[in-house]
Amino acid sequence: MKKIMVLALNDMKNIRRDSMLLPIIIAPIMLTLLARFGIPAIRNMVLEKLSFDIYPYYDFIALLFLMVIPMMVSIIEGFILLDDKDEEMLSYFAITPLTKSGYLKYRLISSLIVCFILINLFLIFSNLVKYSFLKFMLISLLASLEGAIGAIILATFASNKVEGLALSKALSLFILPSAIAYFVKSKLHWFGAFVPHFWMEKSFMAALYGNNFILFLTIGLICHMALLYYLVRSLVYKY
């Protein structure tokens, strides 16, 4: 536990000193404030100027934010992993009692915890959708896995922070199948089922409107866990 606390304190120091990471950790809080105060103001403005009500799309806005927040966390954790990789810290941890496996577990668990907290803060304070507490605890868990997946992708396929930043932008494409699933009502939208993030949309909408929630959540968890398992094995094999 002492080693974990040392790592956590070191992470906080690194984030505070890094001009790139600090705004990213603040971003989820800003998104929550935007959802709480900005979206209603935007709704009133659009309604007044264009006579168009965006209220029916609050569920999609909430879904979009729920996928962006884990992306922010994944960038932070991924960049920290890249820094540690550049400094050959993974080799160092491999010969310590913590071990490389223990270090990677810490990274995964910390990203899951941070994601889970930030997502639940968003759900509680954003006031965009009405939800069942238990269902959205499970949705938060599913969304948190996306943060861990993004972090491992950055650490595995990027060589440095510059490549990591470019790759993090590419990761935003994972949101596309969810957007298609929301707006496209034909059966063609099921082509997105090969992307784990697709099941985030299915689970989220089912949690709101009560259609096949357990089925979609179970498939989503299996897909996310399978991808995460593959990525972790790839990272360990590579380093």
PDB file of C-alpha atoms in Angstrom:
ATOM      1  CA  MET A   1       0.000   0.000   0.000  1.00  0.00           C
ATOM      2  CA  LYS A   2       2.890   2.371   0.782  1.00  0.00           C
ATOM      3  CA  LYS A   3       4.306   1.868  -2.722  1.00  0.00           C
ATOM      4  CA  ILE A   4       0.902   2.642  -4.246  1.00  0.00           C
ATOM      5  CA  MET A   5       0.620   5.857  -2.220  1.00  0.00           C
ATOM      6  CA  VAL A   6       4.082   6.924  -3.368  1.00  0.00           C
ATOM      7  CA  LEU A   7       3.100   6.337  -6.997  1.00  0.00           C
ATOM      8  CA  ALA A   8      -0.178   8.232  -6.541  1.00  0.00           C
ATOM      9  CA  LEU A   9       1.573  11.230  -4.960  1.00  0.00           C
ATOM     10  CA  ASN A  10       4.187  11.206  -7.711  1.00  0.00           C
ATOM     11  CA  ASP A  11       1.409  11.182 -10.344  1.00  0.00           C
ATOM     12  CA  MET A  12      -0.245  14.218  -8.754  1.00  0.00           C
ATOM     13  CA  LYS A  13       3.081  16.093  -8.735  1.00  0.00           C
ATOM     14  CA  ASN A  14       3.686  15.237 -12.391  1.00  0.00           C
ATOM     15  CA  ILE A  15       0.202  16.365 -13.416  1.00  0.00           C
ATOM     16  CA  ARG A  16       0.552  19.626 -11.483  1.00  0.00           C
ATOM     17  CA  ARG A  17       3.888  20.386 -13.152  1.00  0.00           C
ATOM     18  CA  ASP A  18       2.866  19.378 -16.681  1.00  0.00           C
ATOM     19  CA  SER A  19       1.258  22.262 -18.584  1.00  0.00           C
ATOM     20  CA  MET A  20      -0.326  19.764 -20.980  1.00  0.00           C
ATOM     21  CA  LEU A  21      -1.860  17.388 -18.423  1.00  0.00           C
ATOM     22  CA  LEU A  22      -3.248  19.891 -15.924  1.00  0.00           C
ATOM     23  CA  PRO A  23      -5.895  21.356 -18.284  1.00  0.00           C
ATOM     24  CA  ILE A  24      -6.913  17.821 -19.291  1.00  0.00           C
ATOM     25  CA  ILE A  25      -7.663  16.768 -15.690  1.00  0.00           C
ATOM     26  CA  ILE A  26      -9.705  19.939 -15.221  1.00  0.00           C
ATOM     27  CA  ALA A  27     -11.652  19.349 -18.462  1.00  0.00           C
ATOM     28  CA  PRO A  28     -14.142  16.771 -17.039  1.00  0.00           C
ATOM     29  CA  ILE A  29     -15.109  19.231 -14.293  1.00  0.00           C
ATOM     30  CA  MET A  30     -15.592  21.931 -16.903  1.00  0.00           C
ATOM     31  CA  LEU A  31     -17.744  19.593 -18.981  1.00  0.00           C
ATOM     32  CA  THR A  32     -19.931  18.900 -15.943  1.00  0.00           C
ATOM     33  CA  LEU A  33     -20.350  22.637 -15.317  1.00  0.00           C
ATOM     34  CA  LEU A  34     -21.113  23.145 -19.013  1.00  0.00           C
ATOM     35  CA  ALA A  35     -23.787  20.460 -18.878  1.00  0.00           C
ATOM     36  CA  ARG A  36     -25.308  21.907 -15.729  1.00  0.00           C
ATOM     37  CA  PHE A  37     -25.343  25.597 -16.614  1.00  0.00           C
ATOM     38  CA  GLY A  38     -24.263  25.988 -20.239  1.00  0.00           C
ATOM     39  CA  ILE A  39     -26.553  23.520 -22.021  1.00  0.00           C
ATOM     40  CA  PRO A  40     -29.805  25.012 -20.570  1.00  0.00           C
ATOM     41  CA  ALA A  41     -28.604  28.489 -21.583  1.00  0.00           C
ATOM     42  CA  ILE A  42     -27.743  27.233 -25.074  1.00  0.00           C
ATOM     43  CA  ARG A  43     -31.151  25.574 -25.281  1.00  0.00           C
ATOM     44  CA  ASN A  44     -32.927  28.837 -24.468  1.00  0.00           C
ATOM     45  CA  MET A  45     -30.827  30.757 -26.981  1.00  0.00           C
ATOM     46  CA  VAL A  46     -31.395  28.241 -29.791  1.00  0.00           C
ATOM     47  CA  LEU A  47     -35.100  28.080 -28.978  1.00  0.00           C
ATOM     48  CA  GLU A  48     -35.382  31.853 -29.084  1.00  0.00           C
ATOM     49  CA  LYS A  49     -33.267  32.429 -32.212  1.00  0.00           C
ATOM     50  CA  LEU A  50     -34.111  29.358 -34.295  1.00  0.00           C
ATOM     51  CA  SER A  51     -37.349  28.069 -32.731  1.00  0.00           C
ATOM     52  CA  PHE A  52     -35.639  24.690 -32.350  1.00  0.00           C
ATOM     53  CA  ASP A  53     -35.670  22.797 -29.063  1.00  0.00           C
ATOM     54  CA  ILE A  54     -32.564  20.719 -28.296  1.00  0.00           C
ATOM     55  CA  TYR A  55     -34.145  19.216 -25.177  1.00  0.00           C
ATOM     56  CA  PRO A  56     -35.054  15.925 -26.958  1.00  0.00           C
ATOM     57  CA  TYR A  57     -31.328  15.492 -27.622  1.00  0.00           C
ATOM     58  CA  TYR A  58     -30.224  15.885 -24.004  1.00  0.00           C
ATOM     59  CA  ASP A  59     -29.760  12.115 -23.808  1.00  0.00           C
ATOM     60  CA  PHE A  60     -27.302  12.202 -26.732  1.00  0.00           C
ATOM     61  CA  ILE A  61     -25.436  15.166 -25.232  1.00  0.00           C
ATOM     62  CA  ALA A  62     -25.121  13.267 -21.949  1.00  0.00           C
ATOM     63  CA  LEU A  63     -23.916  10.168 -23.820  1.00  0.00           C
ATOM     64  CA  LEU A  64     -21.327  12.233 -25.697  1.00  0.00           C
ATOM     65  CA  PHE A  65     -19.968  13.710 -22.469  1.00  0.00           C
ATOM     66  CA  LEU A  66     -19.890  10.255 -20.863  1.00  0.00           C
ATOM     67  CA  MET A  67     -17.556   9.068 -23.611  1.00  0.00           C
ATOM     68  CA  VAL A  68     -15.402  12.198 -23.680  1.00  0.00           C
ATOM     69  CA  ILE A  69     -14.656  12.108 -19.927  1.00  0.00           C
ATOM     70  CA  PRO A  70     -12.950   8.664 -20.045  1.00  0.00           C
ATOM     71  CA  MET A  71     -11.020   9.884 -23.077  1.00  0.00           C
ATOM     72  CA  MET A  72      -9.603  12.733 -20.993  1.00  0.00           C
ATOM     73  CA  VAL A  73      -8.535  10.317 -18.258  1.00  0.00           C
ATOM     74  CA  SER A  74      -7.009   7.939 -20.810  1.00  0.00           C
ATOM     75  CA  ILE A  75      -4.829  10.761 -22.180  1.00  0.00           C
ATOM     76  CA  ILE A  76      -3.485  11.523 -18.691  1.00  0.00           C
ATOM     77  CA  GLU A  77      -2.790   7.893 -17.800  1.00  0.00           C
ATOM     78  CA  GLY A  78      -1.408   7.191 -21.280  1.00  0.00           C
ATOM     79  CA  PHE A  79       0.983  10.130 -21.136  1.00  0.00           C
ATOM     80  CA  ILE A  80       2.198   9.102 -17.686  1.00  0.00           C
ATOM     81  CA  LEU A  81       2.811   5.594 -19.036  1.00  0.00           C
ATOM     82  CA  LEU A  82       4.717   7.061 -21.985  1.00  0.00           C
ATOM     83  CA  ASP A  83       6.864   9.134 -19.621  1.00  0.00           C
ATOM     84  CA  ASP A  84       7.632   6.098 -17.496  1.00  0.00           C
ATOM     85  CA  LYS A  85       8.424   4.103 -20.625  1.00  0.00           C
ATOM     86  CA  ASP A  86      10.839   6.788 -21.884  1.00  0.00           C
ATOM     87  CA  GLU A  87      12.592   6.816 -18.510  1.00  0.00           C
ATOM     88  CA  GLU A  88      12.706   2.990 -18.540  1.00  0.00           C
ATOM     89  CA  MET A  89      10.705   2.856 -15.329  1.00  0.00           C
ATOM     90  CA  LEU A  90       8.944  -0.319 -16.493  1.00  0.00           C
ATOM     91  CA  SER A  91      12.265  -2.149 -16.428  1.00  0.00           C
ATOM     92  CA  TYR A  92      12.924  -0.708 -12.976  1.00  0.00           C
ATOM     93  CA  PHE A  93       9.547  -1.855 -11.614  1.00  0.00           C
ATOM     94  CA  ALA A  94      10.163  -5.323 -13.043  1.00  0.00           C
ATOM     95  CA  ILE A  95      12.955  -5.894 -10.485  1.00  0.00           C
ATOM     96  CA  THR A  96      11.156  -4.315  -7.508  1.00  0.00           C
ATOM     97  CA  PRO A  97       8.628  -5.999  -5.169  1.00  0.00           C
ATOM     98  CA  LEU A  98       5.883  -4.095  -6.990  1.00  0.00           C
ATOM     99  CA  THR A  99       6.825  -5.826 -10.296  1.00  0.00           C
ATOM    100  CA  LYS A 100       5.892  -4.681 -13.781  1.00  0.00           C
ATOM    101  CA  SER A 101       2.573  -6.492 -13.470  1.00  0.00           C
ATOM    102  CA  GLY A 102       1.798  -4.681 -10.214  1.00  0.00           C
ATOM    103  CA  TYR A 103       2.665  -1.343 -11.780  1.00  0.00           C
ATOM    104  CA  LEU A 104       0.356  -1.955 -14.756  1.00  0.00           C
ATOM    105  CA  LYS A 105      -2.419  -3.076 -12.399  1.00  0.00           C
ATOM    106  CA  TYR A 106      -1.998   0.173 -10.487  1.00  0.00           C
ATOM    107  CA  ARG A 107      -2.280   2.152 -13.728  1.00  0.00           C
ATOM    108  CA  LEU A 108      -5.428   0.297 -14.779  1.00  0.00           C
ATOM    109  CA  ILE A 109      -7.101   0.499 -11.378  1.00  0.00           C
ATOM    110  CA  SER A 110      -6.240   4.169 -10.905  1.00  0.00           C
ATOM    111  CA  SER A 111      -7.695   5.076 -14.311  1.00  0.00           C
ATOM    112  CA  LEU A 112     -10.843   3.072 -13.510  1.00  0.00           C
ATOM    113  CA  ILE A 113     -11.285   4.792 -10.140  1.00  0.00           C
ATOM    114  CA  VAL A 114     -10.697   8.302 -11.497  1.00  0.00           C
ATOM    115  CA  CYS A 115     -13.076   7.662 -14.416  1.00  0.00           C
ATOM    116  CA  PHE A 116     -15.730   6.215 -12.126  1.00  0.00           C
ATOM    117  CA  ILE A 117     -15.602   9.222  -9.788  1.00  0.00           C
ATOM    118  CA  LEU A 118     -15.649  11.825 -12.564  1.00  0.00           C
ATOM    119  CA  ILE A 119     -18.470  10.098 -14.455  1.00  0.00           C
ATOM    120  CA  ASN A 120     -20.625   9.838 -11.365  1.00  0.00           C
ATOM    121  CA  LEU A 121     -19.994  13.496 -10.551  1.00  0.00           C
ATOM    122  CA  PHE A 122     -21.167  14.282 -14.066  1.00  0.00           C
ATOM    123  CA  LEU A 123     -24.297  12.130 -13.747  1.00  0.00           C
ATOM    124  CA  ILE A 124     -25.206  13.620 -10.372  1.00  0.00           C
ATOM    125  CA  PHE A 125     -24.613  17.290 -11.156  1.00  0.00           C
ATOM    126  CA  SER A 126     -25.249  17.623 -14.897  1.00  0.00           C
ATOM    127  CA  ASN A 127     -29.022  17.183 -14.569  1.00  0.00           C
ATOM    128  CA  LEU A 128     -29.333  16.326 -18.271  1.00  0.00           C
ATOM    129  CA  VAL A 129     -31.109  12.981 -17.863  1.00  0.00           C
ATOM    130  CA  LYS A 130     -33.208  11.214 -15.267  1.00  0.00           C
ATOM    131  CA  TYR A 131     -31.782   7.864 -14.340  1.00  0.00           C
ATOM    132  CA  SER A 132     -31.926   4.808 -12.120  1.00  0.00           C
ATOM    133  CA  PHE A 133     -29.070   4.946  -9.607  1.00  0.00           C
ATOM    134  CA  LEU A 134     -28.144   1.251  -9.899  1.00  0.00           C
ATOM    135  CA  LYS A 135     -28.239   1.207 -13.690  1.00  0.00           C
ATOM    136  CA  PHE A 136     -26.005   4.196 -13.958  1.00  0.00           C
ATOM    137  CA  MET A 137     -23.510   2.807 -11.499  1.00  0.00           C
ATOM    138  CA  LEU A 138     -23.138  -0.041 -13.990  1.00  0.00           C
ATOM    139  CA  ILE A 139     -22.974   2.404 -16.898  1.00  0.00           C
ATOM    140  CA  SER A 140     -20.227   4.268 -15.034  1.00  0.00           C
ATOM    141  CA  LEU A 141     -18.272   1.032 -14.718  1.00  0.00           C
ATOM    142  CA  LEU A 142     -18.604   0.368 -18.448  1.00  0.00           C
ATOM    143  CA  ALA A 143     -17.512   3.909 -19.315  1.00  0.00           C
ATOM    144  CA  SER A 144     -14.571   3.643 -16.898  1.00  0.00           C
ATOM    145  CA  LEU A 145     -13.250   0.661 -18.855  1.00  0.00           C
ATOM    146  CA  GLU A 146     -13.019   2.935 -21.882  1.00  0.00           C
ATOM    147  CA  GLY A 147     -10.604   5.156 -19.969  1.00  0.00           C
ATOM    148  CA  ALA A 148      -8.338   2.197 -19.231  1.00  0.00           C
ATOM    149  CA  ILE A 149      -8.552   0.991 -22.841  1.00  0.00           C
ATOM    150  CA  GLY A 150      -7.540   4.392 -24.202  1.00  0.00           C
ATOM    151  CA  ALA A 151      -4.582   4.653 -21.820  1.00  0.00           C
ATOM    152  CA  ILE A 152      -3.204   1.244 -22.814  1.00  0.00           C
ATOM    153  CA  ILE A 153      -3.682   2.012 -26.526  1.00  0.00           C
ATOM    154  CA  LEU A 154      -1.601   5.185 -26.146  1.00  0.00           C
ATOM    155  CA  ALA A 155       1.117   3.399 -24.191  1.00  0.00           C
ATOM    156  CA  THR A 156       1.246   0.474 -26.627  1.00  0.00           C
ATOM    157  CA  PHE A 157       1.139   2.193 -30.015  1.00  0.00           C
ATOM    158  CA  ALA A 158       2.656   5.636 -29.373  1.00  0.00           C
ATOM    159  CA  SER A 159       6.413   6.159 -29.056  1.00  0.00           C
ATOM    160  CA  ASN A 160       6.250   9.583 -27.398  1.00  0.00           C
ATOM    161  CA  LYS A 161       3.841  12.288 -26.274  1.00  0.00           C
ATOM    162  CA  VAL A 162       3.617  13.858 -29.721  1.00  0.00           C
ATOM    163  CA  GLU A 163       2.502  10.566 -31.236  1.00  0.00           C
ATOM    164  CA  GLY A 164       0.313  10.005 -28.184  1.00  0.00           C
ATOM    165  CA  LEU A 165      -1.471  13.306 -28.738  1.00  0.00           C
ATOM    166  CA  ALA A 166      -2.101  12.470 -32.388  1.00  0.00           C
ATOM    167  CA  LEU A 167      -3.313   8.991 -31.467  1.00  0.00           C
ATOM    168  CA  SER A 168      -5.616  10.391 -28.767  1.00  0.00           C
ATOM    169  CA  LYS A 169      -7.333  12.444 -31.462  1.00  0.00           C
ATOM    170  CA  ALA A 170      -7.757   9.305 -33.542  1.00  0.00           C
ATOM    171  CA  LEU A 171      -9.344   7.581 -30.525  1.00  0.00           C
ATOM    172  CA  SER A 172     -12.213  10.058 -30.774  1.00  0.00           C
ATOM    173  CA  LEU A 173     -13.335   8.052 -33.819  1.00  0.00           C
ATOM    174  CA  PHE A 174     -14.520   5.400 -31.357  1.00  0.00           C
ATOM    175  CA  ILE A 175     -17.394   7.759 -30.595  1.00  0.00           C
ATOM    176  CA  LEU A 176     -18.604   7.584 -34.209  1.00  0.00           C
ATOM    177  CA  PRO A 177     -20.348   4.158 -33.989  1.00  0.00           C
ATOM    178  CA  SER A 178     -22.247   5.380 -30.932  1.00  0.00           C
ATOM    179  CA  ALA A 179     -23.397   8.499 -32.784  1.00  0.00           C
ATOM    180  CA  ILE A 180     -24.461   6.390 -35.763  1.00  0.00           C
ATOM    181  CA  ALA A 181     -26.331   3.990 -33.466  1.00  0.00           C
ATOM    182  CA  TYR A 182     -28.189   6.948 -31.941  1.00  0.00           C
ATOM    183  CA  PHE A 183     -29.208   8.707 -35.156  1.00  0.00           C
ATOM    184  CA  VAL A 184     -29.476   5.832 -37.646  1.00  0.00           C
ATOM    185  CA  LYS A 185     -32.543   3.738 -36.976  1.00  0.00           C
ATOM    186  CA  SER A 186     -32.084   1.195 -39.764  1.00  0.00           C
ATOM    187  CA  LYS A 187     -30.436  -2.177 -39.197  1.00  0.00           C
ATOM    188  CA  LEU A 188     -27.262  -0.862 -40.842  1.00  0.00           C
ATOM    189  CA  HIS A 189     -26.205   0.722 -37.560  1.00  0.00           C
ATOM    190  CA  TRP A 190     -25.430  -2.786 -36.216  1.00  0.00           C
ATOM    191  CA  PHE A 191     -22.219  -2.755 -38.259  1.00  0.00           C
ATOM    192  CA  GLY A 192     -20.839  -0.661 -35.394  1.00  0.00           C
ATOM    193  CA  ALA A 193     -21.243  -3.615 -33.033  1.00  0.00           C
ATOM    194  CA  PHE A 194     -17.631  -4.618 -33.716  1.00  0.00           C
ATOM    195  CA  VAL A 195     -16.472  -1.539 -31.776  1.00  0.00           C
ATOM    196  CA  PRO A 196     -16.866  -1.934 -27.980  1.00  0.00           C
ATOM    197  CA  HIS A 197     -17.905   1.717 -27.608  1.00  0.00           C
ATOM    198  CA  PHE A 198     -21.008   0.943 -29.694  1.00  0.00           C
ATOM    199  CA  TRP A 199     -22.353  -1.002 -26.726  1.00  0.00           C
ATOM    200  CA  MET A 200     -21.923   2.045 -24.514  1.00  0.00           C
ATOM    201  CA  GLU A 201     -24.650   3.779 -26.514  1.00  0.00           C
ATOM    202  CA  LYS A 202     -26.866   0.710 -26.461  1.00  0.00           C
ATOM    203  CA  SER A 203     -26.480   0.260 -22.696  1.00  0.00           C
ATOM    204  CA  PHE A 204     -26.937   3.959 -21.966  1.00  0.00           C
ATOM    205  CA  MET A 205     -30.143   4.282 -23.986  1.00  0.00           C
ATOM    206  CA  ALA A 206     -31.464   1.033 -22.529  1.00  0.00           C
ATOM    207  CA  ALA A 207     -30.770   2.352 -19.024  1.00  0.00           C
ATOM    208  CA  LEU A 208     -32.848   5.428 -19.821  1.00  0.00           C
ATOM    209  CA  TYR A 209     -35.694   3.779 -21.672  1.00  0.00           C
ATOM    210  CA  GLY A 210     -35.670   0.237 -20.304  1.00  0.00           C
ATOM    211  CA  ASN A 211     -35.051  -1.940 -23.362  1.00  0.00           C
ATOM    212  CA  ASN A 212     -32.697  -4.954 -23.002  1.00  0.00           C
ATOM    213  CA  PHE A 213     -30.422  -3.165 -20.530  1.00  0.00           C
ATOM    214  CA  ILE A 214     -28.898  -6.306 -18.991  1.00  0.00           C
ATOM    215  CA  LEU A 215     -28.266  -7.851 -22.419  1.00  0.00           C
ATOM    216  CA  PHE A 216     -26.532  -4.773 -23.854  1.00  0.00           C
ATOM    217  CA  LEU A 217     -24.560  -4.136 -20.676  1.00  0.00           C
ATOM    218  CA  THR A 218     -23.336  -7.741 -20.539  1.00  0.00           C
ATOM    219  CA  ILE A 219     -22.208  -7.674 -24.186  1.00  0.00           C
ATOM    220  CA  GLY A 220     -20.567  -4.302 -23.597  1.00  0.00           C
ATOM    221  CA  LEU A 221     -18.661  -5.517 -20.547  1.00  0.00           C
ATOM    222  CA  ILE A 222     -17.484  -8.645 -22.369  1.00  0.00           C
ATOM    223  CA  CYS A 223     -16.285  -6.637 -25.396  1.00  0.00           C
ATOM    224  CA  HIS A 224     -14.522  -4.033 -23.270  1.00  0.00           C
ATOM    225  CA  MET A 225     -12.863  -6.598 -21.018  1.00  0.00           C
ATOM    226  CA  ALA A 226     -11.736  -8.718 -23.986  1.00  0.00           C
ATOM    227  CA  LEU A 227     -10.173  -5.701 -25.704  1.00  0.00           C
ATOM    228  CA  LEU A 228      -8.544  -4.549 -22.464  1.00  0.00           C
ATOM    229  CA  TYR A 229      -7.112  -8.025 -21.844  1.00  0.00           C
ATOM    230  CA  TYR A 230      -5.630  -8.134 -25.356  1.00  0.00           C
ATOM    231  CA  LEU A 231      -4.131  -4.647 -25.035  1.00  0.00           C
ATOM    232  CA  VAL A 232      -2.554  -5.357 -21.647  1.00  0.00           C
ATOM    233  CA  ARG A 233      -0.978  -8.551 -22.972  1.00  0.00           C
ATOM    234  CA  SER A 234       0.330  -6.597 -25.978  1.00  0.00           C
ATOM    235  CA  LEU A 235       1.826  -3.929 -23.722  1.00  0.00           C
ATOM    236  CA  VAL A 236       3.505  -6.483 -21.436  1.00  0.00           C
ATOM    237  CA  TYR A 237       4.868  -8.403 -24.441  1.00  0.00           C
ATOM    238  CA  LYS A 238       6.202  -5.222 -26.050  1.00  0.00           C
ATOM    239  CA  TYR A 239       7.891  -3.916 -22.902  1.00  0.00           C
TER     240      TYR A 239
END
